[in-house]
Structures are given as C-alpha cells and as structure tokens.
Tab-separated table of C-alpha atoms and ligand atoms in Angstrom:
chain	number	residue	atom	x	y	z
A	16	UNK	CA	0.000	0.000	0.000
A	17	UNK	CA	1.372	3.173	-0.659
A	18	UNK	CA	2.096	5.740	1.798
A	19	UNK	CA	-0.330	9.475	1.838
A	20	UNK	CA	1.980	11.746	-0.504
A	21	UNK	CA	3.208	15.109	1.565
A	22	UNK	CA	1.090	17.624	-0.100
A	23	UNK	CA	3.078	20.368	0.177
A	24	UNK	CA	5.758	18.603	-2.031
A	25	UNK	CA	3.425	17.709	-3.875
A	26	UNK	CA	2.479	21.404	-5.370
A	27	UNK	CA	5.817	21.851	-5.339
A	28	UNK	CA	6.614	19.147	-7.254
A	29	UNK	CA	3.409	20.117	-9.776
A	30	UNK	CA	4.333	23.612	-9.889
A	31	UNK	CA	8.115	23.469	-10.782
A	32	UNK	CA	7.066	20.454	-13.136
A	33	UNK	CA	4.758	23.119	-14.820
A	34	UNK	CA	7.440	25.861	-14.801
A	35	UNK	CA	10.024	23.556	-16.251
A	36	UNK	CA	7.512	21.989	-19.130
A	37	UNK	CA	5.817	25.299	-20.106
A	38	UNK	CA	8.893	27.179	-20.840
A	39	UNK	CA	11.073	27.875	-17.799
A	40	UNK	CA	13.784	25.365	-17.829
A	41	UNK	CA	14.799	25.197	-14.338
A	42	UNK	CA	17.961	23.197	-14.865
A	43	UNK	CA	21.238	25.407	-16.719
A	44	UNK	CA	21.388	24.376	-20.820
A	45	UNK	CA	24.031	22.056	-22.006
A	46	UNK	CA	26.354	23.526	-24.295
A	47	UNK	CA	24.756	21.875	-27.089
A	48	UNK	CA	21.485	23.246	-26.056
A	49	UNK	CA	22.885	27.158	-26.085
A	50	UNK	CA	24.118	26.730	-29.545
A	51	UNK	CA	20.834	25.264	-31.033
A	52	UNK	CA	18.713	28.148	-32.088
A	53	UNK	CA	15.141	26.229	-31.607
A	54	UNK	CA	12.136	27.388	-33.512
A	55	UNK	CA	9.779	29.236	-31.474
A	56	UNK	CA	6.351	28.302	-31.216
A	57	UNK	CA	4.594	31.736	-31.332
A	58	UNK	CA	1.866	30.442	-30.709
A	59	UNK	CA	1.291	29.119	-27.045
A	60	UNK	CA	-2.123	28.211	-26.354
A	61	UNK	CA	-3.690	30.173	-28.449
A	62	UNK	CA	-7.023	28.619	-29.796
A	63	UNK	CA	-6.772	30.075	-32.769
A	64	UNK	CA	-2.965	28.561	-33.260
A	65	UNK	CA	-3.164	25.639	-35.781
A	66	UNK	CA	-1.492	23.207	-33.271
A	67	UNK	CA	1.828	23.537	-35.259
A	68	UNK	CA	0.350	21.533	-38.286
A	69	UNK	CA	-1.024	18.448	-35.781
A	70	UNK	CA	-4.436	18.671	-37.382
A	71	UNK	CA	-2.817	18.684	-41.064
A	72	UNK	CA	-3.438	14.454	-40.878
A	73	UNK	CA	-7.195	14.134	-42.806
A	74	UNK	CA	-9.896	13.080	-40.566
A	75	UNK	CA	-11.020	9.759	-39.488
A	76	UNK	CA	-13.313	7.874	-41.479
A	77	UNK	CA	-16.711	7.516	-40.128
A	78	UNK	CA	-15.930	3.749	-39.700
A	79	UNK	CA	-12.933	3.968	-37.942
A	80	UNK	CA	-14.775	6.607	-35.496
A	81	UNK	CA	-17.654	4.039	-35.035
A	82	UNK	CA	-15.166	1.192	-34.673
A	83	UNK	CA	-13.458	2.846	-32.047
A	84	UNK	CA	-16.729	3.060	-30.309
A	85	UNK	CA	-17.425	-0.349	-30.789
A	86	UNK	CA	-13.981	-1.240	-29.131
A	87	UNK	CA	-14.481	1.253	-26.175
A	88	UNK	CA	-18.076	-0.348	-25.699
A	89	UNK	CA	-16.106	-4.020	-25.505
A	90	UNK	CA	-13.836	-3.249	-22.972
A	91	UNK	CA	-16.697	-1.788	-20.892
A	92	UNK	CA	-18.550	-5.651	-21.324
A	93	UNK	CA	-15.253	-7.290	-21.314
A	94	UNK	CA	-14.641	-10.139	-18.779
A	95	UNK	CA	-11.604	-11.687	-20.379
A	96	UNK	CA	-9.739	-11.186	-16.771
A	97	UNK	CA	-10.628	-10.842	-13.376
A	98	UNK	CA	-9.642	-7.021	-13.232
A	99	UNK	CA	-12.608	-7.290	-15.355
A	100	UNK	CA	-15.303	-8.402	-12.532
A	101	UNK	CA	-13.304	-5.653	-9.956
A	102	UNK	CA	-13.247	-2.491	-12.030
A	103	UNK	CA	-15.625	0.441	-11.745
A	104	UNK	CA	-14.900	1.520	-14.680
A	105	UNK	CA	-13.020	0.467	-18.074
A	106	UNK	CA	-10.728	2.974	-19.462
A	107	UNK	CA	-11.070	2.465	-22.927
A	108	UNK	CA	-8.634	5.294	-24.092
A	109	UNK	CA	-9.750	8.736	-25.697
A	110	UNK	CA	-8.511	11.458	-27.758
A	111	UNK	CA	-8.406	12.282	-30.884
A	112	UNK	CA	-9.298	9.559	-33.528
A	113	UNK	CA	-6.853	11.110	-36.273
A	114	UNK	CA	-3.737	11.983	-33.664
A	115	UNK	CA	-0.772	11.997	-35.445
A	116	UNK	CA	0.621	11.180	-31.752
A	117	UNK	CA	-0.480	8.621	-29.206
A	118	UNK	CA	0.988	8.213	-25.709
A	119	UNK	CA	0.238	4.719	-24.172
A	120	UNK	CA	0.460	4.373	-20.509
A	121	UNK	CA	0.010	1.439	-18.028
A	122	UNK	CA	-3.383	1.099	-16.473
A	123	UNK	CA	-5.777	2.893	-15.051
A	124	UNK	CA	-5.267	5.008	-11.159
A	125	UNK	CA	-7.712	5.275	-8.931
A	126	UNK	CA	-8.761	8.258	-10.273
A	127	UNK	CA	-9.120	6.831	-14.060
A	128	UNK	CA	-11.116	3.761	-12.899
A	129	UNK	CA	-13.638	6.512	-11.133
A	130	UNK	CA	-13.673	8.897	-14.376
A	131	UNK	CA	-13.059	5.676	-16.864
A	132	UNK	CA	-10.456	8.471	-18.586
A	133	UNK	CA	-6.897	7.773	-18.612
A	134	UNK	CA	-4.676	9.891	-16.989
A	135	UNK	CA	-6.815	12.517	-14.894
A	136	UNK	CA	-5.070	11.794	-11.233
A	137	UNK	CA	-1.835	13.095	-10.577
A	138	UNK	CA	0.166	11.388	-13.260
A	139	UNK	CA	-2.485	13.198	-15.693
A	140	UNK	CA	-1.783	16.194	-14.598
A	141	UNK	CA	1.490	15.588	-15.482
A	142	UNK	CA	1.143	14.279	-19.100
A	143	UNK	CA	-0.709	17.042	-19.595
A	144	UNK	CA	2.058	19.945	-18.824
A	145	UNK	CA	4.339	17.678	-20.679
A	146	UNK	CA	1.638	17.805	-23.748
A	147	UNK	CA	1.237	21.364	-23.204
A	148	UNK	CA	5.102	21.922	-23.017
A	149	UNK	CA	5.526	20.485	-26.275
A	150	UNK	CA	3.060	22.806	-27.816
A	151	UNK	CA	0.193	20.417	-27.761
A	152	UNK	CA	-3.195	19.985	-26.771
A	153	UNK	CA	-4.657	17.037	-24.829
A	154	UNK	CA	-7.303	16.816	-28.217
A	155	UNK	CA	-4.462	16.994	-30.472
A	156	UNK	CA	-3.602	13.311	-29.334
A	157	UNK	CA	-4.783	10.094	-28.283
A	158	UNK	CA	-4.126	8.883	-25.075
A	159	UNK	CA	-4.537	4.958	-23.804
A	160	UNK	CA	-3.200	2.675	-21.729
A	161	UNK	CA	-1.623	-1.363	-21.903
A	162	UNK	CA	-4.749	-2.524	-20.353
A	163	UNK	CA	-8.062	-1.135	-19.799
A	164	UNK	CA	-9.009	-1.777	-16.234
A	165	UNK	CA	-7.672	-1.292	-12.857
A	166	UNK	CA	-5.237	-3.722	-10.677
A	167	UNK	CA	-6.071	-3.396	-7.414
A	168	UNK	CA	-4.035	-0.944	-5.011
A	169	UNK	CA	-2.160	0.123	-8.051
A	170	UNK	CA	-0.289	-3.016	-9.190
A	171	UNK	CA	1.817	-4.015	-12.173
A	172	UNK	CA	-0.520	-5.168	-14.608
A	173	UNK	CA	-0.256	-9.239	-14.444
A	174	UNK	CA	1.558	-10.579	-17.773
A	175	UNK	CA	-1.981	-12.926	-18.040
A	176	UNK	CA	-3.914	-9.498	-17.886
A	177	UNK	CA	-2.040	-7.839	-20.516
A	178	UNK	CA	-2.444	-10.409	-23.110
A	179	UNK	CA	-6.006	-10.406	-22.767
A	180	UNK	CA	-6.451	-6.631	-23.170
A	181	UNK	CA	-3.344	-6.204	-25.491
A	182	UNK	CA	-5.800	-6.797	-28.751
A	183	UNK	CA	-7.912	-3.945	-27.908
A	184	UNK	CA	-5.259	-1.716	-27.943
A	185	UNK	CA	-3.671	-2.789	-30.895
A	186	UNK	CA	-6.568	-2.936	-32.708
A	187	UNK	CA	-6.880	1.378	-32.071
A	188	UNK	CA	-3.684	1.743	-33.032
A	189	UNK	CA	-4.110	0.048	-36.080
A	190	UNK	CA	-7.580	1.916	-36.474
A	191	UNK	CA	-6.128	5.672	-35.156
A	192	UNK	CA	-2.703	5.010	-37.135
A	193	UNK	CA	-0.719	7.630	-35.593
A	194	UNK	CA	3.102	8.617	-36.946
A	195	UNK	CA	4.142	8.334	-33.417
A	196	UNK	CA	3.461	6.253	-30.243
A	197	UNK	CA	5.103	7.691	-26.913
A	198	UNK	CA	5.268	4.796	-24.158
A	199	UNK	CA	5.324	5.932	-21.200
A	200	UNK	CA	7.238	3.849	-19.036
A	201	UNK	CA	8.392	-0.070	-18.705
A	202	UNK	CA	5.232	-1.584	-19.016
A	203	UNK	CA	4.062	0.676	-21.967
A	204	UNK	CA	7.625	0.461	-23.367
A	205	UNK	CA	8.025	-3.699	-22.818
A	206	UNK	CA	4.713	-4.722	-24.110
A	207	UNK	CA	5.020	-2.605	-27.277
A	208	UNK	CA	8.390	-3.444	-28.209
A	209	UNK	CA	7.842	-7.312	-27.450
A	210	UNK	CA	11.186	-6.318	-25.380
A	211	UNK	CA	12.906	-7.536	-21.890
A	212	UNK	CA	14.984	-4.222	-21.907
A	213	UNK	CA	14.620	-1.743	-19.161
A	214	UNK	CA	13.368	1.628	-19.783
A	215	UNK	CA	16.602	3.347	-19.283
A	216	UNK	CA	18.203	2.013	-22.352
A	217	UNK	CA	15.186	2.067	-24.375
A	218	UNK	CA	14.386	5.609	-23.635
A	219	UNK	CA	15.925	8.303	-25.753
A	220	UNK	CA	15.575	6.877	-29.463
A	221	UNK	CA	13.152	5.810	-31.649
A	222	UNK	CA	12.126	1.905	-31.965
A	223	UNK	CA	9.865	0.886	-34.393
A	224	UNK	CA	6.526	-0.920	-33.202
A	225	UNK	CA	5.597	-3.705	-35.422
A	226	UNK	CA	1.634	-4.234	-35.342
A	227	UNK	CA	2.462	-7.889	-37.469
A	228	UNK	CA	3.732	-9.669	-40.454
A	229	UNK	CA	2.632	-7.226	-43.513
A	230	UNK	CA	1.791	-4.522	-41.158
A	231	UNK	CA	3.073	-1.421	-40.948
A	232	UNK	CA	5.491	-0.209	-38.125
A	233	UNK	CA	5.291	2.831	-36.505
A	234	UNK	CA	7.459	4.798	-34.700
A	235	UNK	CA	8.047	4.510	-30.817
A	236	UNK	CA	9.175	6.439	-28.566
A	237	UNK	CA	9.721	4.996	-25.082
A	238	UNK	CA	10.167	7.871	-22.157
A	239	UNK	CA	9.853	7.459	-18.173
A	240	UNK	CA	6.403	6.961	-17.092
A	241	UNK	CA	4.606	10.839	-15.536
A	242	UNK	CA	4.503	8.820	-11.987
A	243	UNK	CA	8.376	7.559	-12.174
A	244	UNK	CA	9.249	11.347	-12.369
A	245	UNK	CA	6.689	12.401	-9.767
A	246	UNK	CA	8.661	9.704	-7.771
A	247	UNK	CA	12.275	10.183	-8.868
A	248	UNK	CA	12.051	13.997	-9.205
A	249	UNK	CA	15.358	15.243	-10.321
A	250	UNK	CA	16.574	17.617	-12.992
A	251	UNK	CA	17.825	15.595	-14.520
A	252	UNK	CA	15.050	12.846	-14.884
A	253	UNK	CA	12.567	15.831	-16.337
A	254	UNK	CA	15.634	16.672	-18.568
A	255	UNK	CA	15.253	12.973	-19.985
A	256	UNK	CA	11.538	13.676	-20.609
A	257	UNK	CA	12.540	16.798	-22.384
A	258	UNK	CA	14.626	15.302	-24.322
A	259	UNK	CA	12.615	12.773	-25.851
A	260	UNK	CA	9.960	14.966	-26.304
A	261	UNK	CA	12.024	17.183	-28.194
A	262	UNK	CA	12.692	13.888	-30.833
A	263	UNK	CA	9.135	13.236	-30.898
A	264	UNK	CA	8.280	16.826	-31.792
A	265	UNK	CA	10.862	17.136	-34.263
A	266	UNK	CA	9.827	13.618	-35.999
A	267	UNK	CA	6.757	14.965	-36.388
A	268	UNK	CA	7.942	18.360	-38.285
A	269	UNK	CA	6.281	20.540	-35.604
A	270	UNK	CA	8.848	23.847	-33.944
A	271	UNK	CA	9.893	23.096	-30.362
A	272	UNK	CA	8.438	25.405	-28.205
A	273	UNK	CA	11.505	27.974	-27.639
A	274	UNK	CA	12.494	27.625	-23.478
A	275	UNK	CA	14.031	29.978	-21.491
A	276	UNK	CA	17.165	29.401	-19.421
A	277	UNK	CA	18.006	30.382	-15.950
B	895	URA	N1	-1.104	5.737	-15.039
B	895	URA	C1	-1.251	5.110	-16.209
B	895	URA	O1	-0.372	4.389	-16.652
B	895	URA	N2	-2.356	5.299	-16.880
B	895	URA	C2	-3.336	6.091	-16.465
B	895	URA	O2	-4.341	6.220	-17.157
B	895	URA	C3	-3.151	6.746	-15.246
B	895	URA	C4	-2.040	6.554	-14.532
C-alpha cells in the first residue's frame, strides 16, 4: 500500500514540473542546447494557433470513429480477466481519432477507474504539462493505456492481464494510425516493443513498433512513465523527458516550443 503523498511537495513538485515543461527550464542548458537556435512556437495556447500543423493528418473515417466506439463499448462488457469483474470503470482510451501522436500508458489510477479516462489523477496532470510543453493539446492526441481496467491498489498489470487486453489496444492503433506512439514507461515500453529491456536504455531513441507480419510499423518512442518522475524527481530525470519529447516533436515536423534558461 502506498504511503499518503506530503502535499506540500506535492504542489511543489506540480508547480516546478509546470514551470520547467511550459517554458522555464529550471535546470542550466548544455552547451549543445545554447548553440541550437530552436524554432519558437509563437503560438502558445492560443485557440486560434493551428497546433503547429497536428491537425494537417485528414480526418477519421466515419468507420474507424464508429469502430473505435465499438472497441471502447467491448472493454466496458469485457470479462476476459478478473480485473474485469473488480473495475468500476473500463478505461477504454480517448482522444483524438486522427492523432498523429499517441501516448500509451500502463493502467488505469484510482482516479481513471472513477472517471473511466486515462490519466486525470496526478500522473495526468502531469502528461498534460508535458503535452502542453511540447506545444500540444490534450485533443491533439490520443491517449490509452496497456490494459483497460484497474489492478487493485495500483499493481503491475499481471503478464496474463495484458495479453487479454493487449488486442484492444492494438486494434486502435491500427484503427487511429498515428506517426508516433510515446510509451510511457516499462510496461508501456516492454509490451510494445515485445522487449525484456529496461526503460533506461530504451528511452531516448526511436524503436519501431511492429503491429504484425505485412503490417506497418510505426514509430516509438519509449520515455519514463509521468509517476516515475513524480517519484524520482530530479533535474535531470525531467531533462530525460525533455529530451525525448524534443525527438518526438521534431519527428513529427512541428517547432519546439523555444524555453528559457536560468
Ligand atoms: N497511469 C497510467 O499508466 N495510466 C493512467 O491512465 C493513469 C495513470
């Protein structure tokens, strides 16, 4: 069981995570860092901004949208594993069906299994300052997890759970078919990537995900999951994050948002 989190670190923790991934680097720029001149985003989160070209992808097909529903209304019947029968809610997954970028979490928090959204707790809040910080939107994206229901007390996810949920969510990736997944963390990261390798050596560099014979791959991106760095909070661990965020925004032809140093 985990222990009551001190609040007060907690907004601390929420409010220098915001500083650092809306624009005000807290840690001092490498030197390679000072002598890239990044492309500022002018536009910040302004409604009328296009998004940096995210919504340039055509829209999803009527199908696909209904298929998706079809798939969310599944995993809210599903009883493949006992999570099933102990859930409040499923978490299908939800964003935008024509995201050119997907992040894929673990499973569903407490606060997820109460909402049946993915990442709305504290981890959410996260994701979403690193979403913001990139110049995104939450509806710019899709966001989903390994499986779709809730271990109890916040466990792993059992390796009999995720391969009966697994086809649900490779089925909406096939069906969303974004340029870009971003796992976040070793479960996310593992599962995808049909991998053994921990986190910190697959983090930082693009690995392709491979749907199946004749499919198409898709890009990956594995990066530490929003709770590890709420846990492990360190410059240097939020640098990481920044990092591969940067990859995934330049991958995706979009500016990175211009940061200011200290
Ligand atoms: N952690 C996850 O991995 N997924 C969620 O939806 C929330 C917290």
């Amino acid at each position: 069981m985990k222990s009551n989190p001190d609040i007060k670190k907690v907004a601390r923790q929420h409010a220098e995570m915001a500083e650092f991934f809306s624009g005000g680097l807290t840690v001092k720029k490498t030197t390679a860092e000072k002598t890239e001149s990044p492309q500022v985003y002018p536009g910040g989160s302004d409604p009328q901004n296009e998004v940096g070209g995210l919504s340039a992808k055509k829209t999803a097909s009527q199908e696909v949208i209904n298929e998706l529903e079809v798939i969310a209304e599944q995993t809210r019947q599903c009883r493949k594993c006992p999570l099933g029968y102990i859930r409040k809610n499923a978490v299908p997954g939800e964003g935008n069906t024509s995201a050119r970028l997907m992040f894929v979490g673990e499973a569903p928090g407490a606060d997820e299994d109460e909402q049946a959204r993915p990442f709305v707790g504290r981890s959410g809040q996260l994701l979403d300052k690193i979403i913001a910080g990139c110049g995104l939107k939450r509806q710019d994206v899709w966001i989903g997890n390994i499986i779709k229901c809730r271990p109890p007390d916040n466990r792993d996810p059992k390796p009999e759970e995720i391969i009966a949920c697994i086809p649900y969510l490779q089925r909406q990736i096939e069906l969303i078919d974004p340029e870009i997944i971003v796992a976040l963390g070793a479960h996310a990261a593992k599962t995808l990537l049909n991998t053994p390798k921990a986190i910190g050596q697959l983090r930082g560099m693009f690995h392709e995900y491979t749907p199946g014979i004749g499919k198409k791959s898709i890009k990956l991106m594995p990066t530490f999951h929003p709770s590890y760095l709420l846990r492990n909070y360190s410059d240097d661990n939020r640098r990481k994050v920044w990092e591969d965020m940067k990859k995934v925004i330049a991958e995706l032809g979009l500016p990175i948002p211009q940061r200011t140093s200290r």
